[in-house]
Coordinates of N, CA, C and O in Angstrom, one line a residue:
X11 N -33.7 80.2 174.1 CA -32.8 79.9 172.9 C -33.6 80.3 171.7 O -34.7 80.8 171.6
X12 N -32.7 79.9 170.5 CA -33.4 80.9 169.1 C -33.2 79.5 168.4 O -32.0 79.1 168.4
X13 N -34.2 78.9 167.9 CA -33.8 77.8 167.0 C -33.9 78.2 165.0 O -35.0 78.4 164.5
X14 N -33.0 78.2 164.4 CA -33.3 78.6 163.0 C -33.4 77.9 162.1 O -32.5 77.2 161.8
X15 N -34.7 77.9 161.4 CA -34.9 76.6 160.4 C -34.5 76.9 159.0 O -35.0 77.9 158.5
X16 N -33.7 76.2 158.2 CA -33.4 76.9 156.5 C -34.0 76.0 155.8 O -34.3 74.9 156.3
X17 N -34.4 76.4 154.3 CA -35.0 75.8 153.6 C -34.6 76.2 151.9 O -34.2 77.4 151.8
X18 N -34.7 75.7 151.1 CA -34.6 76.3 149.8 C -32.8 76.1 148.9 O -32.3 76.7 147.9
X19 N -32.3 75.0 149.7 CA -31.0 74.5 148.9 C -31.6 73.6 148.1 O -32.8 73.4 148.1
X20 N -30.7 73.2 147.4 CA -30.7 72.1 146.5 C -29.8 72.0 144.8 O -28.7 72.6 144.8
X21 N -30.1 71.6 144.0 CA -29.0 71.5 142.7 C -29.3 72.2 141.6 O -30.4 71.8 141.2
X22 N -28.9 72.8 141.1 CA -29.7 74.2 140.4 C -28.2 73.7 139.0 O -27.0 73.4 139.4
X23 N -28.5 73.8 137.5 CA -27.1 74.4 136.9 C -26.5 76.3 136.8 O -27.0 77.5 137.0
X24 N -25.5 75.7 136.5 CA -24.9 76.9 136.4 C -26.0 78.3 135.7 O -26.7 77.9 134.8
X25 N -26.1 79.1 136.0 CA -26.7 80.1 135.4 C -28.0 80.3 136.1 O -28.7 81.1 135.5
X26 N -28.4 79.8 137.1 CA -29.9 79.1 137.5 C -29.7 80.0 139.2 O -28.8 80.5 139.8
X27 N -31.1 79.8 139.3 CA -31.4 80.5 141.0 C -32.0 79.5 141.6 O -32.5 78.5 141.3
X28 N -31.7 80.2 143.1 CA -32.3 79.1 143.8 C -32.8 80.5 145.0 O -32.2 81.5 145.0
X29 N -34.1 80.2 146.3 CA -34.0 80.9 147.1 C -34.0 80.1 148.4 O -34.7 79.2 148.7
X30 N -32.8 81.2 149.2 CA -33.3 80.3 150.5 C -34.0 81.0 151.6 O -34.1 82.2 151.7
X31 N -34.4 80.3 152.2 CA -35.4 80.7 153.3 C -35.0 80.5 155.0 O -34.1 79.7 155.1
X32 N -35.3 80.9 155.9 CA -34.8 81.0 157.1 C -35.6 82.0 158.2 O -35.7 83.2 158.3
X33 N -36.2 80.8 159.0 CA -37.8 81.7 160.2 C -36.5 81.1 161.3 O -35.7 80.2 161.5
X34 N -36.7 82.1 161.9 CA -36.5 82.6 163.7 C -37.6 81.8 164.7 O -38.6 82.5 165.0
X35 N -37.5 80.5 165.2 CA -38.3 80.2 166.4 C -37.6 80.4 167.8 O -36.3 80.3 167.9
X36 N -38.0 80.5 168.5 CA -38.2 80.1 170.4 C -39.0 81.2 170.6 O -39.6 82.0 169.8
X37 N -38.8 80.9 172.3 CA -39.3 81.9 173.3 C -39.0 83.2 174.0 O -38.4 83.2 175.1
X38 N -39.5 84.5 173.2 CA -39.3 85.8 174.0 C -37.5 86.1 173.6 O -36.5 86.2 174.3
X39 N -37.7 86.3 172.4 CA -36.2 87.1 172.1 C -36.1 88.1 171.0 O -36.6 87.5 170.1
X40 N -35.7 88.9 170.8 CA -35.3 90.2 170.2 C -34.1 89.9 169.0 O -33.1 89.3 169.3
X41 N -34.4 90.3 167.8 CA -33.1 89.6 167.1 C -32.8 90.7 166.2 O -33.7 91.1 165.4
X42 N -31.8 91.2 166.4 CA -30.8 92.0 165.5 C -30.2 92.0 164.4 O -30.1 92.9 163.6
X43 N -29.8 91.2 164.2 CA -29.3 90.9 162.6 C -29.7 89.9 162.0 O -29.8 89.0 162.9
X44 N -30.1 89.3 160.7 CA -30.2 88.4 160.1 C -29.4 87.4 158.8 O -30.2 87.5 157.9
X45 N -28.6 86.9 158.6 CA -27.7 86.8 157.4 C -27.3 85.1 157.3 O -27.5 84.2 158.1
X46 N -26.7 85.1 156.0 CA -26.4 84.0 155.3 C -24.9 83.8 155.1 O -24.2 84.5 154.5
X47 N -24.5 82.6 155.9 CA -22.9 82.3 155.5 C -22.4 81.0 154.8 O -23.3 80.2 155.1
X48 N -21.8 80.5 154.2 CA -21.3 79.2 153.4 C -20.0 78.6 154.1 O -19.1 79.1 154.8
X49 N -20.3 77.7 153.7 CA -18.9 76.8 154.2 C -18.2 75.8 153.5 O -18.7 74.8 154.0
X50 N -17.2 75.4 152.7 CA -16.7 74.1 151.6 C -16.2 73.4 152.1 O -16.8 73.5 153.2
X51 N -15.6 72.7 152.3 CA -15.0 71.6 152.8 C -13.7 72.2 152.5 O -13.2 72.7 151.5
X52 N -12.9 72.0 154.1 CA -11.5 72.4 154.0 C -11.1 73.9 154.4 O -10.0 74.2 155.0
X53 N -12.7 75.0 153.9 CA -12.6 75.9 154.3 C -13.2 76.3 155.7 O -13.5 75.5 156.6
X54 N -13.1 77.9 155.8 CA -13.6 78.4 157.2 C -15.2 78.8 156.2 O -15.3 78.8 155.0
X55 N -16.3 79.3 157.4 CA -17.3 79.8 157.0 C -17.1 80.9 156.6 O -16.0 81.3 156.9
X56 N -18.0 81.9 155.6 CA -17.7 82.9 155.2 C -18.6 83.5 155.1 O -19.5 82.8 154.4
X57 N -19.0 84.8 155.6 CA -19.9 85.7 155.2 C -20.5 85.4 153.8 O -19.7 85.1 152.9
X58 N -21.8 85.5 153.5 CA -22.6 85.5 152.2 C -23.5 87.2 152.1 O -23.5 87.7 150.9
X59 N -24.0 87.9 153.1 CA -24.8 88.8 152.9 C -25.5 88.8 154.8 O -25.9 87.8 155.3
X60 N -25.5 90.2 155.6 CA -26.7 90.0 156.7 C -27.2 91.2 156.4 O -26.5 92.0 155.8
X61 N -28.1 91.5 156.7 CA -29.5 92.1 157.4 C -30.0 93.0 158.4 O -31.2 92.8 158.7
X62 N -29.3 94.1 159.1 CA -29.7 94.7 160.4 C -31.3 94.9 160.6 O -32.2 94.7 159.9
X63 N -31.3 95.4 161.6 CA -32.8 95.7 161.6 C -33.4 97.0 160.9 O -34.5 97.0 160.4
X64 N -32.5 97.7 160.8 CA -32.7 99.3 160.2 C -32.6 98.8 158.7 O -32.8 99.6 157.7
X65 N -32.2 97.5 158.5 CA -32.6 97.1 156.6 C -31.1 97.2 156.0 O -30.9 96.6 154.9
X66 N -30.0 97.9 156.7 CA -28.8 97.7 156.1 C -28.4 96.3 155.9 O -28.6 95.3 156.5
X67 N -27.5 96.6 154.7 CA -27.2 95.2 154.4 C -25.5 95.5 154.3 O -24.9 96.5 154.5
X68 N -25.1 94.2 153.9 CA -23.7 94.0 153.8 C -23.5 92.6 153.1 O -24.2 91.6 153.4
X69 N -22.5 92.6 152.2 CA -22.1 91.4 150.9 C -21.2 91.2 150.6 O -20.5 92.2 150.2
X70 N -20.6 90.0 150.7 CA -19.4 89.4 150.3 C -18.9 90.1 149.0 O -19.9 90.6 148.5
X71 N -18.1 90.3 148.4 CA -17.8 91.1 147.0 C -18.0 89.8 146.0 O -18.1 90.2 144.8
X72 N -18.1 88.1 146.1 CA -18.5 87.1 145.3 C -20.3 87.3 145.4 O -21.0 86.7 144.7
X73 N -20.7 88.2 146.2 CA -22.8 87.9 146.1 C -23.0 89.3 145.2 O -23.6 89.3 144.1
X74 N -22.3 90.7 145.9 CA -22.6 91.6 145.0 C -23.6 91.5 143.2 O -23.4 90.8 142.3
X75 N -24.1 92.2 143.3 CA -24.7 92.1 142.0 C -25.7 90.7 141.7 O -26.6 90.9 140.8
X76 N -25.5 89.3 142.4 CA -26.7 88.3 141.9 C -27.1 87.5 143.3 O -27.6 86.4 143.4
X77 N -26.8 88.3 144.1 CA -27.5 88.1 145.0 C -28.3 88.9 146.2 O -27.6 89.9 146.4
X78 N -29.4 89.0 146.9 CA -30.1 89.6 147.7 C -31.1 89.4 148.5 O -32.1 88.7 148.3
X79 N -30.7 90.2 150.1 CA -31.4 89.1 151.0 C -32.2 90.0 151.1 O -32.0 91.2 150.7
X80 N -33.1 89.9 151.6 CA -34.4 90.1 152.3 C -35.3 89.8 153.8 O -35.6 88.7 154.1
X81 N -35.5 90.5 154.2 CA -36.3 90.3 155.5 C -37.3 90.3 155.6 O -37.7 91.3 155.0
X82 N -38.4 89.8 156.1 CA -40.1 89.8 156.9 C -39.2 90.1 158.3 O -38.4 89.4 158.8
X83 N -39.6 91.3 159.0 CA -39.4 91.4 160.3 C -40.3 90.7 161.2 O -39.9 89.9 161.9
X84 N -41.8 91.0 161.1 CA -43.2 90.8 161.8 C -42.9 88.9 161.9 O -43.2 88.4 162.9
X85 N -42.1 88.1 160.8 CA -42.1 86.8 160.8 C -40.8 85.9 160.7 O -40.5 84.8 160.4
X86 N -40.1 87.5 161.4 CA -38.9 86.3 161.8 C -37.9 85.7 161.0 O -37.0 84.9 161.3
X87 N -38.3 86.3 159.5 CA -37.8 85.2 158.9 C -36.4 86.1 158.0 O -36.1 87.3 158.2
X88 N -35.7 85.2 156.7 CA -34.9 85.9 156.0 C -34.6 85.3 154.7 O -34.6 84.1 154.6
X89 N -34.4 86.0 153.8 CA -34.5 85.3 152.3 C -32.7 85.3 151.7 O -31.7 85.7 152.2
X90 N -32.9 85.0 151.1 CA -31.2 85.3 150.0 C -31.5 84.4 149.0 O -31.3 83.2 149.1
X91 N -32.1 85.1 147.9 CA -32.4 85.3 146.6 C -31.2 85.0 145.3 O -31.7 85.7 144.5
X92 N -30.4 84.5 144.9 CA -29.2 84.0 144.7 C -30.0 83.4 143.2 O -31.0 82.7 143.2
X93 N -29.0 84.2 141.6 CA -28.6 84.6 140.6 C -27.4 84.7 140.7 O -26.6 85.3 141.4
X94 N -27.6 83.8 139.0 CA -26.7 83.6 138.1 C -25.9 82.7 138.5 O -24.8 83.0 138.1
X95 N -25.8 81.8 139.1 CA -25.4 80.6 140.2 C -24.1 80.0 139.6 O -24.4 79.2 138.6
X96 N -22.8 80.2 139.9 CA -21.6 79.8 139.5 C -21.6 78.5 140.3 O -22.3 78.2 141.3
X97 N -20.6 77.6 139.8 CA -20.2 76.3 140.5 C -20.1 76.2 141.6 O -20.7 75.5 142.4
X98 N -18.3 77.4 141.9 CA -18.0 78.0 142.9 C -18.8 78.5 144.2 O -18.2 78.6 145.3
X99 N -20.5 78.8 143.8 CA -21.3 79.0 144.9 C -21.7 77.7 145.8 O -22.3 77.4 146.9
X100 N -21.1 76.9 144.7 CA -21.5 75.6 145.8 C -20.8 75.2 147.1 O -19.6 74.7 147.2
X101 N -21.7 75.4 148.2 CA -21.6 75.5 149.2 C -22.5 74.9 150.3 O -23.6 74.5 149.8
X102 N -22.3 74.7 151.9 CA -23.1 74.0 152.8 C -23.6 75.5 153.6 O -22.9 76.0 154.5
X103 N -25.1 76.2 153.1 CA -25.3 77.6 153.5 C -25.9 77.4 154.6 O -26.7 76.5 154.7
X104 N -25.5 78.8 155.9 CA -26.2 78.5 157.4 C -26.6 79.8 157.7 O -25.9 80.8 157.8
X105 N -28.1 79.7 157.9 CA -28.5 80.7 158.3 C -27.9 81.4 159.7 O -27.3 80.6 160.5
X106 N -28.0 82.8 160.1 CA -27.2 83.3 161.1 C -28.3 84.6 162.0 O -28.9 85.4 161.3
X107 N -28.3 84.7 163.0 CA -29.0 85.1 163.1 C -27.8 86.1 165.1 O -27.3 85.6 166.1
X108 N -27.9 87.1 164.6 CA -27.6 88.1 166.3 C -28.9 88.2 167.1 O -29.7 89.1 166.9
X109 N -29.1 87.3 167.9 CA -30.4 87.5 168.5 C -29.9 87.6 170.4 O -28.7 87.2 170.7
X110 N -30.6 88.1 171.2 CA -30.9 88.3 172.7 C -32.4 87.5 173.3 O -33.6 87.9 173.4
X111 N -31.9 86.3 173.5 CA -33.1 85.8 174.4 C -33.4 86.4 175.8 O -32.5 86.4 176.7
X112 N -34.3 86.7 175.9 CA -34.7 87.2 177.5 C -33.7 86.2 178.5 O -33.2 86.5 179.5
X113 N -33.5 84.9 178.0 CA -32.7 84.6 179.3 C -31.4 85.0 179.5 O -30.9 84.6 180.5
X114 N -30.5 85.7 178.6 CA -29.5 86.4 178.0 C -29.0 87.7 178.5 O -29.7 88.7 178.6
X115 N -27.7 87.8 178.8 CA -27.5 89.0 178.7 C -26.8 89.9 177.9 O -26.9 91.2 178.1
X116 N -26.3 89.4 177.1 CA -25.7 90.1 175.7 C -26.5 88.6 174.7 O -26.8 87.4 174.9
X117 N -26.5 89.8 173.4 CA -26.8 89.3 172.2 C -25.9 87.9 171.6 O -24.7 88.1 171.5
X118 N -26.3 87.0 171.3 CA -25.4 85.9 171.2 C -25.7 85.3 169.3 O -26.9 85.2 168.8
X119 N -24.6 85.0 168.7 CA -24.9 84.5 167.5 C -25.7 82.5 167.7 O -25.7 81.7 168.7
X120 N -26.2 82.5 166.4 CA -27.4 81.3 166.9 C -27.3 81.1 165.0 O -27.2 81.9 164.1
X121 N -27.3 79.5 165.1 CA -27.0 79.2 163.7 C -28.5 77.9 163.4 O -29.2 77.3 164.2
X122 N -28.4 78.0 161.7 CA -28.9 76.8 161.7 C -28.2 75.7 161.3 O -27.0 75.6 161.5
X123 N -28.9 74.9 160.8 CA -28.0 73.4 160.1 C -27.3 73.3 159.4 O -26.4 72.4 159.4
X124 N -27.5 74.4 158.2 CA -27.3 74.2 156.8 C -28.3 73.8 155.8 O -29.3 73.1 156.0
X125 N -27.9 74.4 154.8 CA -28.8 73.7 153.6 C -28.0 73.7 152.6 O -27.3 74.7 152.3
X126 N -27.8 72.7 151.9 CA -26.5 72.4 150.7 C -26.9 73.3 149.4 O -28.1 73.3 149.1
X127 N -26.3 73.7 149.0 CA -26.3 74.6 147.5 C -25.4 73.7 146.5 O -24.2 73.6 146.5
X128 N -26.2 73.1 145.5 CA -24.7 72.9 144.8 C -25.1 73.6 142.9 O -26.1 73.5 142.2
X129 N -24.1 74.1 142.7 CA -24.3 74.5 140.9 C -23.7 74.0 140.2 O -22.6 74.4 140.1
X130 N -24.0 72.9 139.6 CA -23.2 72.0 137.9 C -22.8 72.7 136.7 O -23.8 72.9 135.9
X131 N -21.9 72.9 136.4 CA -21.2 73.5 135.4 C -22.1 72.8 134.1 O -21.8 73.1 132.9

């Protein structure tokens, strides 16, 4: 299995950054995409920004322009860098990760907890 740890929410005002952070643990698996999704209460999750391996990226048309993720391949890990922080971005953000564990036979999505974002007007 792929366990994903996030780190880097918390209460920022309007106008303010925050970054989050997100490492890839277990045993013996290969991971293909990396990315960041949000969730509100009431709503469904929603894409924020992922990551392929080849470095392509892909963004919600609300991250465009103030936000940007980033990868360490060698460590597993993934960033999303998040400017100019609207209210609106407040959200419960879950790292996401397309990974293949050796005990696997297709690539399977693998989440973390969450980490809360919130922006005060």
């Amino acid at each position: 299995q792929v366990q994903l740890t996030e780190s880097g929410g918390g209460l920022v005002r309007s106008g303010g950054s925050l970054r989050l952070s997100c490492v890839a643990s277990g045993s013996r698996f290969q991971v293909y995409r990396m990315g960041w999704y949000r969730q509100t209460p009431g709503k469904g999750r929603e894409l924020v920004a992922h990551i392929s391996n080849s470095g392509d990226t892909n963004y919600a048309d609300s991250a465009k322009g103030r936000f940007t993720i980033s990868r360490n391949y060698a460590e597993n890990t993934v960033h999303l860098q998040m400017n100019s922080l609207k209210p609106e971005d407040t959200a419960l953000y879950y790292c996401n990760a397309l990974a293949l564990p050796i005990t696997h036979l297709a690539p399977s999505d693998f989440w973390g907890q969450g980490t809360q974002v919130t922006v005060s007007s």
